Structures are given as C-alpha cells and as structure tokens.
mmCIF file of C-alpha atoms and ligand atoms in Angstrom:
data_model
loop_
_atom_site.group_PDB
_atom_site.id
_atom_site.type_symbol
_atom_site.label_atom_id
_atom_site.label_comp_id
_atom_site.label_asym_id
_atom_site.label_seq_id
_atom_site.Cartn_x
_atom_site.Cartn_y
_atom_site.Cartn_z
ATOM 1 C CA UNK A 1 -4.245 11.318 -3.672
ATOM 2 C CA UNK A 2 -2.006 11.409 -0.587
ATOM 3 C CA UNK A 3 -1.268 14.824 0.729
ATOM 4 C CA UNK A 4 1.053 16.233 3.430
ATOM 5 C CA UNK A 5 -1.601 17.080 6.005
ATOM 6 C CA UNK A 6 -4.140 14.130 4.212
ATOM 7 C CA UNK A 7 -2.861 10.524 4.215
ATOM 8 C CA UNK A 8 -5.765 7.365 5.262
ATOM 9 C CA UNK A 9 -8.172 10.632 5.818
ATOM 10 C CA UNK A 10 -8.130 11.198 1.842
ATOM 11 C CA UNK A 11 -11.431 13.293 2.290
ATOM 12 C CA UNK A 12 -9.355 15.905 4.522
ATOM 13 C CA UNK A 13 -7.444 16.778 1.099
ATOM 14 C CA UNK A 14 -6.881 20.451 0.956
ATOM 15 C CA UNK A 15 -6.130 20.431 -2.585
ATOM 16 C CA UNK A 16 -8.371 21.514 -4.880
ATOM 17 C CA UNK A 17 -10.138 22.351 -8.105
ATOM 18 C CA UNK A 18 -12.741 25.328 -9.270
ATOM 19 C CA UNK A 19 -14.368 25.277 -12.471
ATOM 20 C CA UNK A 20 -13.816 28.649 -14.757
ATOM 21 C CA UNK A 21 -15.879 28.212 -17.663
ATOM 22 C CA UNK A 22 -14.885 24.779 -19.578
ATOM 23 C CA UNK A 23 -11.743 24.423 -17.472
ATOM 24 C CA UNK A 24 -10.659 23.546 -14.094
ATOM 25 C CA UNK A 25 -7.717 25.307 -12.054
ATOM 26 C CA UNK A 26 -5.944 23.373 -9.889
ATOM 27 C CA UNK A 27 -4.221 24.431 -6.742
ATOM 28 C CA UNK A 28 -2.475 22.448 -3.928
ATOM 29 C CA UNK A 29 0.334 19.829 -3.143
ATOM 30 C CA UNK A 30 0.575 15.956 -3.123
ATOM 31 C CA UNK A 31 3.300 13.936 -1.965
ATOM 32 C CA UNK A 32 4.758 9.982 -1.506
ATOM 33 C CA UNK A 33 3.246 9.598 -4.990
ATOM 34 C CA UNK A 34 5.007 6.597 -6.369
ATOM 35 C CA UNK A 35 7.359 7.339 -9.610
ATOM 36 C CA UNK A 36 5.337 10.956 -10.469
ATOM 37 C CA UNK A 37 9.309 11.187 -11.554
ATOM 38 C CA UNK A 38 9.523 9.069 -14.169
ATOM 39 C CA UNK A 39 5.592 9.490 -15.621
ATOM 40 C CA UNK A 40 4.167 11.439 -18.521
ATOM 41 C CA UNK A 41 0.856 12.184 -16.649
ATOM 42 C CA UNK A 42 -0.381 11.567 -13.208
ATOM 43 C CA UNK A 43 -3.580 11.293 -12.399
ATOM 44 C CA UNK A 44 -4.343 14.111 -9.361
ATOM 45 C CA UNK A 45 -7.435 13.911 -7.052
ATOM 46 C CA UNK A 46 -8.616 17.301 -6.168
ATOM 47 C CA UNK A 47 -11.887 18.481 -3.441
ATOM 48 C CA UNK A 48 -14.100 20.296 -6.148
ATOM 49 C CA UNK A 49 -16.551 21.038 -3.455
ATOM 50 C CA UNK A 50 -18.732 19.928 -0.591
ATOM 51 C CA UNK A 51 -21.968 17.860 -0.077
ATOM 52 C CA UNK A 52 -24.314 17.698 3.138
ATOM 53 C CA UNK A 53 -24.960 14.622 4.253
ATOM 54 C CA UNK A 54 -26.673 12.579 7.451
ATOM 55 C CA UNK A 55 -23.033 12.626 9.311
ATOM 56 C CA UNK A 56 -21.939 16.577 7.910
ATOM 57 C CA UNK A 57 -20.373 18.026 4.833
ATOM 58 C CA UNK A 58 -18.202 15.532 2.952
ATOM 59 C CA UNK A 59 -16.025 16.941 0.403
ATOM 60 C CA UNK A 60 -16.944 16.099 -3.351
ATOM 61 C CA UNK A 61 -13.462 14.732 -5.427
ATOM 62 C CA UNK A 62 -12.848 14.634 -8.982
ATOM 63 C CA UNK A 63 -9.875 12.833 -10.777
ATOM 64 C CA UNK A 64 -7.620 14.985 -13.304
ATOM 65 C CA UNK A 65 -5.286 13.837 -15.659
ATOM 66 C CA UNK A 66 -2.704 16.403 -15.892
ATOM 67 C CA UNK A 67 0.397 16.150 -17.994
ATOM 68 C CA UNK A 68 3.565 16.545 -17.557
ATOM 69 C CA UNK A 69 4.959 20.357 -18.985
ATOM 70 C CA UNK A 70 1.083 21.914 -18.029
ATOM 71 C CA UNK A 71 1.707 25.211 -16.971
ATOM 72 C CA UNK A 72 1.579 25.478 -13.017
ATOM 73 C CA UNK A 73 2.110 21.786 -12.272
ATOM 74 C CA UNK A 74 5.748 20.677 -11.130
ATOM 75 C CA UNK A 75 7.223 17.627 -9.887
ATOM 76 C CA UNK A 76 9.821 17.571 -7.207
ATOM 77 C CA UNK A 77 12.155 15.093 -6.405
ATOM 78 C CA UNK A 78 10.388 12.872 -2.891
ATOM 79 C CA UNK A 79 12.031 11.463 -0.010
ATOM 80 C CA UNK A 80 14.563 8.895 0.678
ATOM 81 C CA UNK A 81 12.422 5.602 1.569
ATOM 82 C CA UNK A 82 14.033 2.910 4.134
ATOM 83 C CA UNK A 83 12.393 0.726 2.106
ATOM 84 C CA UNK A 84 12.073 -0.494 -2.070
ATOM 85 C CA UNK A 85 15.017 1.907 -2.291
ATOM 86 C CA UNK A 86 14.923 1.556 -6.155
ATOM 87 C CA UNK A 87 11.273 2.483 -6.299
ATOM 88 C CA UNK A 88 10.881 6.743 -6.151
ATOM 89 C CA UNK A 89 8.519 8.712 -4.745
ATOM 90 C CA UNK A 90 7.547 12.703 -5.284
ATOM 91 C CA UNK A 91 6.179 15.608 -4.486
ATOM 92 C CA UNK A 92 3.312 17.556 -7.112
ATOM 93 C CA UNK A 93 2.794 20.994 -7.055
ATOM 94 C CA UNK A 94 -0.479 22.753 -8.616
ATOM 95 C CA UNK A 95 -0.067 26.533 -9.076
ATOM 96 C CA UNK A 96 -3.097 27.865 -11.128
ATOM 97 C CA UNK A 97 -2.544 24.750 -13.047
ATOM 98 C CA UNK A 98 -5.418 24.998 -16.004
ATOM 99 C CA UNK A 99 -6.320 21.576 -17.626
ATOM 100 C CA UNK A 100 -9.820 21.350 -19.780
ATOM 101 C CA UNK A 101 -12.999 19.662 -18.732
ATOM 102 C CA UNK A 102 -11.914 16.688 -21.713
ATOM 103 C CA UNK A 103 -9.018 15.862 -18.739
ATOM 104 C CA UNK A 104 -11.727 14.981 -15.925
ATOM 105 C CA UNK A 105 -11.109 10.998 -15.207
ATOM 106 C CA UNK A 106 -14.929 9.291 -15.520
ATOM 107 C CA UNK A 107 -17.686 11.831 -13.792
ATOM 108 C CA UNK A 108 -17.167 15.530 -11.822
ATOM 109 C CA UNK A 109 -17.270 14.901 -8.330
ATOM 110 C CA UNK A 110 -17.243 11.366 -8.617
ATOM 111 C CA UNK A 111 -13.519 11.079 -7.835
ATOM 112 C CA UNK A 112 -13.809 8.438 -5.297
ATOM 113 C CA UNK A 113 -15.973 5.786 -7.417
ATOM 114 C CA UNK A 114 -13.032 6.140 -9.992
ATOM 115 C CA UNK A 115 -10.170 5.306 -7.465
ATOM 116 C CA UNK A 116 -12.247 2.374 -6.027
ATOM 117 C CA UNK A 117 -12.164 0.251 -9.010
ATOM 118 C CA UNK A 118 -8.728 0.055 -8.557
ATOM 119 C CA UNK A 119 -7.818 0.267 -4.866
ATOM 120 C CA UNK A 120 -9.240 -2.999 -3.952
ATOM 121 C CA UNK A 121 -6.903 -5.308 -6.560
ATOM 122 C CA UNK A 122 -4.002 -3.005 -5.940
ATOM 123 C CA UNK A 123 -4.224 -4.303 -2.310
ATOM 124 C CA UNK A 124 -4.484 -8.023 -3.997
ATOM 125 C CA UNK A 125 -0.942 -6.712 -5.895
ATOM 126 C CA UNK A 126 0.205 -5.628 -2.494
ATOM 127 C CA UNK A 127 -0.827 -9.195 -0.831
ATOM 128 C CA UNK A 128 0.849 -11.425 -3.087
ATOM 129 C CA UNK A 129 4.202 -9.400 -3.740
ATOM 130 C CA UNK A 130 4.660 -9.891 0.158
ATOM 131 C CA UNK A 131 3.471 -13.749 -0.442
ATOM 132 C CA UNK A 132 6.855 -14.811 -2.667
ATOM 133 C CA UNK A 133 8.793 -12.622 -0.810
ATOM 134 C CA UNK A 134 8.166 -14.460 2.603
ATOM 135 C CA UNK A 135 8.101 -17.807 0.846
ATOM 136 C CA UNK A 136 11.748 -16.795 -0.351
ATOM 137 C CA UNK A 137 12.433 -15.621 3.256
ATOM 138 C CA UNK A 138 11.106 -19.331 4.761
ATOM 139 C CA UNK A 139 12.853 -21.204 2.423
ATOM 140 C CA UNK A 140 15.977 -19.761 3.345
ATOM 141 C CA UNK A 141 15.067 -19.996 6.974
ATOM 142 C CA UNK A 142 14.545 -23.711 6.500
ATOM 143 C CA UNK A 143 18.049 -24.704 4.384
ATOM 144 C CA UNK A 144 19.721 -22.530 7.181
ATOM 145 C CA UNK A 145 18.347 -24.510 10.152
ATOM 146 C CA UNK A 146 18.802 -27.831 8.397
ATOM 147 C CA UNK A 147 22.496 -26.694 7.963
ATOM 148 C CA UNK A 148 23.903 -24.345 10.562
ATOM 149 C CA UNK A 149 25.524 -26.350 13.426
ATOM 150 C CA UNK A 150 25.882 -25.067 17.138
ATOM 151 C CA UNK A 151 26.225 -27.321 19.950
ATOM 152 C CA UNK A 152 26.854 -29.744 18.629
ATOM 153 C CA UNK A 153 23.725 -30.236 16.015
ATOM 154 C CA UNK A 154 22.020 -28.286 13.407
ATOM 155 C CA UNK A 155 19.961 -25.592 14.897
ATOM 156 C CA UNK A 156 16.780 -26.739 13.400
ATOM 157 C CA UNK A 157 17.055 -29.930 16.044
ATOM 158 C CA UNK A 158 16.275 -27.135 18.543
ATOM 159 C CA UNK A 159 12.516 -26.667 19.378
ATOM 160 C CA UNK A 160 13.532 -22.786 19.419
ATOM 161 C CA UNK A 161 14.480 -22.840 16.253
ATOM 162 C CA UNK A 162 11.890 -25.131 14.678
ATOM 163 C CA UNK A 163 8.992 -24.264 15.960
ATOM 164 C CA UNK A 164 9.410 -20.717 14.754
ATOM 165 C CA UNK A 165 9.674 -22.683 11.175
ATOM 166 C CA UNK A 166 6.369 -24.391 11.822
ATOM 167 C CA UNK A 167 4.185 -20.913 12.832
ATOM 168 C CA UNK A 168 6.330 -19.319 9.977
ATOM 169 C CA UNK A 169 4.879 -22.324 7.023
ATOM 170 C CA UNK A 170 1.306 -22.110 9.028
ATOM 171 C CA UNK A 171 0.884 -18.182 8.901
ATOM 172 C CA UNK A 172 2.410 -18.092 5.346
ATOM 173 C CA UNK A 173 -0.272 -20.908 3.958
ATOM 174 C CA UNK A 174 -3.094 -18.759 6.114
ATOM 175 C CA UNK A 175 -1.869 -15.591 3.892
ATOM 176 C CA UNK A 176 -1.796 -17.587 0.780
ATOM 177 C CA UNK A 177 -5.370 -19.211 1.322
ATOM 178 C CA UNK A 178 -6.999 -15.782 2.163
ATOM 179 C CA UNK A 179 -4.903 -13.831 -1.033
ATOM 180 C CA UNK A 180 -6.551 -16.870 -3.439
ATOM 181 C CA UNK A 181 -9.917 -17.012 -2.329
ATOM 182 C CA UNK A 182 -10.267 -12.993 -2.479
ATOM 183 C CA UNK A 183 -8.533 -13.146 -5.579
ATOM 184 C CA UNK A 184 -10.688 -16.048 -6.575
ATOM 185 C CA UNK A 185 -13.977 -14.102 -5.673
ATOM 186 C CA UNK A 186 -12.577 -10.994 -7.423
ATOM 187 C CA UNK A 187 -12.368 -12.905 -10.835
ATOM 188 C CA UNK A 188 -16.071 -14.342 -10.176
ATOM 189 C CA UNK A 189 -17.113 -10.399 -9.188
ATOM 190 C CA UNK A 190 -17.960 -11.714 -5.710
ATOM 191 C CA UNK A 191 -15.289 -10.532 -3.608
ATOM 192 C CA UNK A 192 -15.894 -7.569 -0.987
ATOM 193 C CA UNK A 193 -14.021 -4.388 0.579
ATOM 194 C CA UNK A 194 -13.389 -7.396 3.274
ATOM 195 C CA UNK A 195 -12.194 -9.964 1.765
ATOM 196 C CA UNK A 196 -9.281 -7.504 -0.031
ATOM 197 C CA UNK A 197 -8.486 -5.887 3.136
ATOM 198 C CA UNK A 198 -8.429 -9.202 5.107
ATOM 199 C CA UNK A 199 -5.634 -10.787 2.501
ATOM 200 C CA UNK A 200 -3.451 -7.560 2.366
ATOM 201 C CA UNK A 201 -3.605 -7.221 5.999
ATOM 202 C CA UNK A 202 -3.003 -11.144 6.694
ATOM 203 C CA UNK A 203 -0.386 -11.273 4.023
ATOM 204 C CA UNK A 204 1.444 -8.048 5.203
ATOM 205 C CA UNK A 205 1.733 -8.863 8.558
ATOM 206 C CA UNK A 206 3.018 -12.238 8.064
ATOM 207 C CA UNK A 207 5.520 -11.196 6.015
ATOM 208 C CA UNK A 208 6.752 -8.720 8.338
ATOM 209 C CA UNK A 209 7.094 -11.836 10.979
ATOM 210 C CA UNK A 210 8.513 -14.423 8.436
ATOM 211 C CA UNK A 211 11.257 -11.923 7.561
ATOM 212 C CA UNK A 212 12.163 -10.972 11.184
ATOM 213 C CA UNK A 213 12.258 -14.942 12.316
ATOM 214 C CA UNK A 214 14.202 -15.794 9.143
ATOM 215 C CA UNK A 215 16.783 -13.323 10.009
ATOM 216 C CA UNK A 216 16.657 -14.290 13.969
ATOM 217 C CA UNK A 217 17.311 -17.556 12.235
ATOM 218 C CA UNK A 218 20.246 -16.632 10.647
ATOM 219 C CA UNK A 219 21.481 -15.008 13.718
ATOM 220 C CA UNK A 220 24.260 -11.987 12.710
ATOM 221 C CA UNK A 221 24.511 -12.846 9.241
ATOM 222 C CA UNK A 222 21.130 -12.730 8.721
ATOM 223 C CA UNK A 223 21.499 -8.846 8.770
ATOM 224 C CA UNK A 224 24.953 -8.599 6.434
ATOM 225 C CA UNK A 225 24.057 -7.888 3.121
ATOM 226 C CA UNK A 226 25.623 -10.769 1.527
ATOM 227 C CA UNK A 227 22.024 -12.105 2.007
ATOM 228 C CA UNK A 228 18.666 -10.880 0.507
ATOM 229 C CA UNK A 229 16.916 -11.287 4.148
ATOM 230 C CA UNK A 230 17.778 -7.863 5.222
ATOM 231 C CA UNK A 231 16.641 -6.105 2.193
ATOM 232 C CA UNK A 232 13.450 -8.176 2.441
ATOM 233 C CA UNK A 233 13.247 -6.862 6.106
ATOM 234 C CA UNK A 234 13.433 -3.737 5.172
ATOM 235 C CA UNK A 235 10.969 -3.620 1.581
ATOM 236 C CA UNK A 236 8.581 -5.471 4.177
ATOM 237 C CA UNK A 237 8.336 -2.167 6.222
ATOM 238 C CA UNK A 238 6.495 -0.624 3.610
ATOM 239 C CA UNK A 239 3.569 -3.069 3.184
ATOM 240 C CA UNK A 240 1.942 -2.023 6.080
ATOM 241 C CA UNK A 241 1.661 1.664 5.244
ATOM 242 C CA UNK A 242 0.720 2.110 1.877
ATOM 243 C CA UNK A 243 -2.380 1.225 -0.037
ATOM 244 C CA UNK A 244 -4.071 2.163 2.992
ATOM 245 C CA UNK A 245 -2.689 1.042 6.841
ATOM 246 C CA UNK A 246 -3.058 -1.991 8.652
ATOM 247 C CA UNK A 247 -5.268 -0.142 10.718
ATOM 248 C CA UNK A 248 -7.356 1.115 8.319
ATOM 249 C CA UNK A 249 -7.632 -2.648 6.323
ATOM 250 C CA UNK A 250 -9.079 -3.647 10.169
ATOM 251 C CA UNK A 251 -11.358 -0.490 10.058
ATOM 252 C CA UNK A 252 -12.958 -1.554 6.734
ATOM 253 C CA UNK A 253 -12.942 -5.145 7.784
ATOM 254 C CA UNK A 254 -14.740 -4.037 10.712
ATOM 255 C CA UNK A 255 -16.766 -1.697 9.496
ATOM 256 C CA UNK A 256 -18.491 -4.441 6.905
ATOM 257 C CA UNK A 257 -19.092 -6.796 9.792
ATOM 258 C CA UNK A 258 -21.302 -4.136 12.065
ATOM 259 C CA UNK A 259 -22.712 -2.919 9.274
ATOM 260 C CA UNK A 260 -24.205 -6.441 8.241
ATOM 261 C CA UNK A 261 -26.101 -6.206 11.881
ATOM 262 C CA UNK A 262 -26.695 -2.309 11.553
ATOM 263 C CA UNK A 263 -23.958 -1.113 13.896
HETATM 264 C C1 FAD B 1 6.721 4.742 -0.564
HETATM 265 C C2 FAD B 1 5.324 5.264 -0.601
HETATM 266 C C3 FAD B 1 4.677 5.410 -1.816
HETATM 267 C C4 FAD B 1 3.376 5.895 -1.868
HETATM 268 N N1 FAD B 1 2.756 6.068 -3.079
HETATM 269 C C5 FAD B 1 1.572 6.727 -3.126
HETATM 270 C C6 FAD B 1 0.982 7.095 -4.376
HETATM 271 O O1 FAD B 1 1.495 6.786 -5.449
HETATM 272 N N2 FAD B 1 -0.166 7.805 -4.365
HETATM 273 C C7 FAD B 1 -0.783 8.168 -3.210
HETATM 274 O O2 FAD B 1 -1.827 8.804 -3.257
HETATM 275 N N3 FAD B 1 -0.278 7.834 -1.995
HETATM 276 C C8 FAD B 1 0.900 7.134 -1.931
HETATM 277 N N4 FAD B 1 1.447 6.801 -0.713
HETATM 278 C C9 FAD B 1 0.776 7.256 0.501
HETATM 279 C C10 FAD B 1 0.214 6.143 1.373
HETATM 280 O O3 FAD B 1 -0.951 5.614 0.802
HETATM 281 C C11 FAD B 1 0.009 6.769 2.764
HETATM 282 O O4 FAD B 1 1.298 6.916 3.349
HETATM 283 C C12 FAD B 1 -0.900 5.955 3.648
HETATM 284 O O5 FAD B 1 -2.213 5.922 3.154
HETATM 285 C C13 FAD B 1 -0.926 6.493 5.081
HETATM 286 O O6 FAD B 1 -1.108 7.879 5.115
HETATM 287 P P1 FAD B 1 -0.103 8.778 6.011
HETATM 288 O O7 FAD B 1 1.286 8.349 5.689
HETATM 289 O O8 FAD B 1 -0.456 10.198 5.805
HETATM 290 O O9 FAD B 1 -0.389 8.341 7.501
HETATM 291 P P2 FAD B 1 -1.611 8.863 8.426
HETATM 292 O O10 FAD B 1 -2.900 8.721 7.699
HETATM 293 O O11 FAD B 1 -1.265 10.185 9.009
HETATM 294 O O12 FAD B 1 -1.582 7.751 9.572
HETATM 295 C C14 FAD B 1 -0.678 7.816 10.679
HETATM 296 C C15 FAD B 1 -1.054 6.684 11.624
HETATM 297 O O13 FAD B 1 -2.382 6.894 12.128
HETATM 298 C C16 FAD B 1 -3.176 5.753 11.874
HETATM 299 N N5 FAD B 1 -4.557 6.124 11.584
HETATM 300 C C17 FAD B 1 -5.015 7.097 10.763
HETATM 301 N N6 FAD B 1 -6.345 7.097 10.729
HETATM 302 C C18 FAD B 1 -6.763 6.106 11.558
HETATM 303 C C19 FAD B 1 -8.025 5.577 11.932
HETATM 304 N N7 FAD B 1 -9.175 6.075 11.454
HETATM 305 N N8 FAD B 1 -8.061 4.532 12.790
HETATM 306 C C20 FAD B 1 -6.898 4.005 13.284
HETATM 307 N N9 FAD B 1 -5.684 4.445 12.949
HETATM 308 C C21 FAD B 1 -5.612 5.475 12.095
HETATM 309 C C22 FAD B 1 -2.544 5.096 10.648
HETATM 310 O O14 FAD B 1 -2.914 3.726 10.543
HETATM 311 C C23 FAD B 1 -1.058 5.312 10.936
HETATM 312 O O15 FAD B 1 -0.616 4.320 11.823
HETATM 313 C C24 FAD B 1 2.727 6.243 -0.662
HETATM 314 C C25 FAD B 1 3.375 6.070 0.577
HETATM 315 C C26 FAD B 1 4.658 5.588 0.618
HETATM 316 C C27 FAD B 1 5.340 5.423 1.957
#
C-alpha cells in the first residue's frame, strides 16, 4: 500500500491501474513493504479511478496480485531500519506492468474492503508482540533492582527505582487487559475499529516506556549489548509507526466516539 509521497493518507496513492481490455497495467512505486525481497507475489494496491462523494472525489482502489518475474514489476533492495534489523523492507516498481483481470484480489475498486479484513487483527499481532516483549523487559527490570547494590542497598529499596517498577507492572496489565478483551470480542465478531486501535495504541506505547525505564534501571549497562534491553529499545521504535501511527489509532478511536453522537 504505502507509497513514498502516500503513507497513513493511503487514498493519496499515486499509483495506479487502467483497464485495457481483460487486463490491467500497472504503473507507480511502493516502498517500506515488509520482505517484498524474499516473496513470490505481493499483493499491490493501485487508484483505478475516482468516485464523487458528499466530502469530494475519493479515489477508487483495487488489490493486484502480481508475481514475481511479471514483466515491468521490479523489486529493489529498501532501507536500513533502526529497528527489527533482521526483518527487510523494499521498494516495488510498476512499469507498464500487465497482469489479467483473474489477478484482481476480491472485487474492482473495492481495494479497501479487502485490506480491512486484515488490518484490524494485524494491529492485534502488533499489540501482543510488544506485550511479551515488555513483560521480558519488566522482568529483567525487577531481578535487576532486587539485585544491583548502590549505597549501600539494592536499588529497588529506593522509591526511585521502585515505583517506576510499580507504573511499569500497572501499564503493562492495562495493555494486556485491553489486547484480550479486543481479541476476545474479535473471536465473538464483536470487536470494533476501536477496540483494535485502543490495544495497539495502549500496548505500543507502554512498551516504548517499559523498555526505556528498564534500561534507566539498568543504568549504563542497560544500553551494552550484552543485554537484550537495548535491542528491545530499539525494535520498540517501530511499533508506533507501522500498521498505521499512534496518531492515526487516536484518530479512529476518536472518530468512532463522535460519530456515535453525530459529530
Ligand atoms: C519497517 C516498516 C515496514 C513496513 N511495512 C509495510 C508493508 O509491508 N506494507 C505497507 O503498505 N506499508 C508498510 N509500512 C509503512 C507504514 O505503514 C507507514 O510507515 C505508516 O503507515 C506511516 O506512513 P508514513 O511513514 O508515510 O508517515 P506519514 O503518513 O507521512 O506520517 C508522518 C507523521 O504525520 C502524522 N500524521 C499523518 N496524518 C495524520 C493525521 N491525519 N492526524 C495526525 N497525524 C497525522 C503521522 O502520525 C506521523 O507522525 C512499513 C513501515 C516500516 C517503517
């Protein structure tokens, strides 16, 4: 989906698709799209027109598959990421690339109903990945304090120390509760835009905090990579950018709660 000049505005894609007889040419570029590298096919989301509607045009999408070796569709090597460093990203390229109509994922123009019945659990994938790796990040903070000695005592005896250990258990159990209701709801077919945004934005976030106080726990060594805490730091960064932003989880969060009153 994500292009260079078209990231949480998807429907500002300037990639595209025209229909010439039973095919469809596709022209335009992607990038950050995770291990295009290492796949046989991607699946590319292209504007195949435009529809008027109460707020404006709004550009119609349709999902492609398109496999790797089609004439006029390459895949370049991405960028280097601070974070997941084993986990690639790339760049696609669509040159005149002709697939046939038999490659069109679900309905023409209907692009966006197709990636909606999977961006909502991806964020649930995204919320509890960051769950065991801040639970691994507060256990660590914990044996630390109970075992690092300054002054005199260990450093958990030190109301700076341990009360960052409570807010770190409390937020963590918040993220957890939130990630299995919505994942609870989503397995009964109740759960809503909300309720997914609202546990990958809780569980995010926290995990960003727990793995900066577990390292201001550990003090220096927290950053040496002898430990795990700095590359959790670091894959943590990520979390909040992709699968849509941490603002955009509060705009749909938002958004469902003035819509309810008509706002
Ligand atoms: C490692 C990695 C892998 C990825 N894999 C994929 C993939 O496989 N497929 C794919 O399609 N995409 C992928 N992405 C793209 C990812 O989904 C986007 O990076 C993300 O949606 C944000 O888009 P952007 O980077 O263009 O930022 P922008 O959309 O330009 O946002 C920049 C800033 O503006 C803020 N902003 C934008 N709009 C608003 C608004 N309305 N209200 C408030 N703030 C706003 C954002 O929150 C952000 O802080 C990947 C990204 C990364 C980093």
């Amino acid at each position: 989906m994500t292009e260079p000049g078209a990231g949480s505005d998807l429907r500002g894609m300037k990639a595209s698709a025209r229909q010439e007889g039973s095919d469809w040419v596709l022209n335009g570029t992607k990038h950050f799209i995770s291990h295009a590298d290492l796949a046989g096919f991607t699946i590319a989301f292209m504007a195949t027109g435009e529809e008027a509607t109460s707020k404006g045009p709004k550009k119609k999408i349709t999902a492609f598959f398109v496999d790797k070796g089609t004439k006029g569709f390459t895949v370049r090597e991405g960028y280097r990421n601070v974070s997941h460093r084993g986990y690639t990203n790339a760049v696609l390229e669509f040159d005149d690339c002709r697939v046939p109509a038999e490659n069109v994922l679900g309905e023409p123009h209907r692009g966006f109903e197709v990636a909606n019945t999977w961006l909502g659990a991806t964020r649930l994938q995204v919320a509890s990945t960051c769950l065991g790796r801040a639970g691994r990040a507060l256990q660590l903070a914990i044996a630390y304090a109970a075992e690092r000695r300054q002054f005199g005592q260990s450093i958990g005896k030190f109301q700076g120390v341990s009360f960052k250990l409570a807010d770190m258990a409390m937020e963590l159990k918040a993220a957890e509760l939130l990630t299995w209701e919505a994942a609870w709801k989503f397995d009964q077919g109740a759960v809503t835009e909300a309720d997914m945004s609202m546990a990958k934005l809780k569980a995010t976030e926290v995990l960003a905090m727990i793995a900066d106080e577990a390292i201001q726990i550990h003090g220096g060594m927290g950053l040496m990579d002898d430990l795990p805490l700095e590359r959790i730091w670091r894959d943590a960064r990520v979390e909040r950018i992709w699968e849509g932003t941490s603002e955009i989880q509060r705009h749909i969060i938002s958004r469902e709660l003035l819509r309810a009153v008509g706002g």
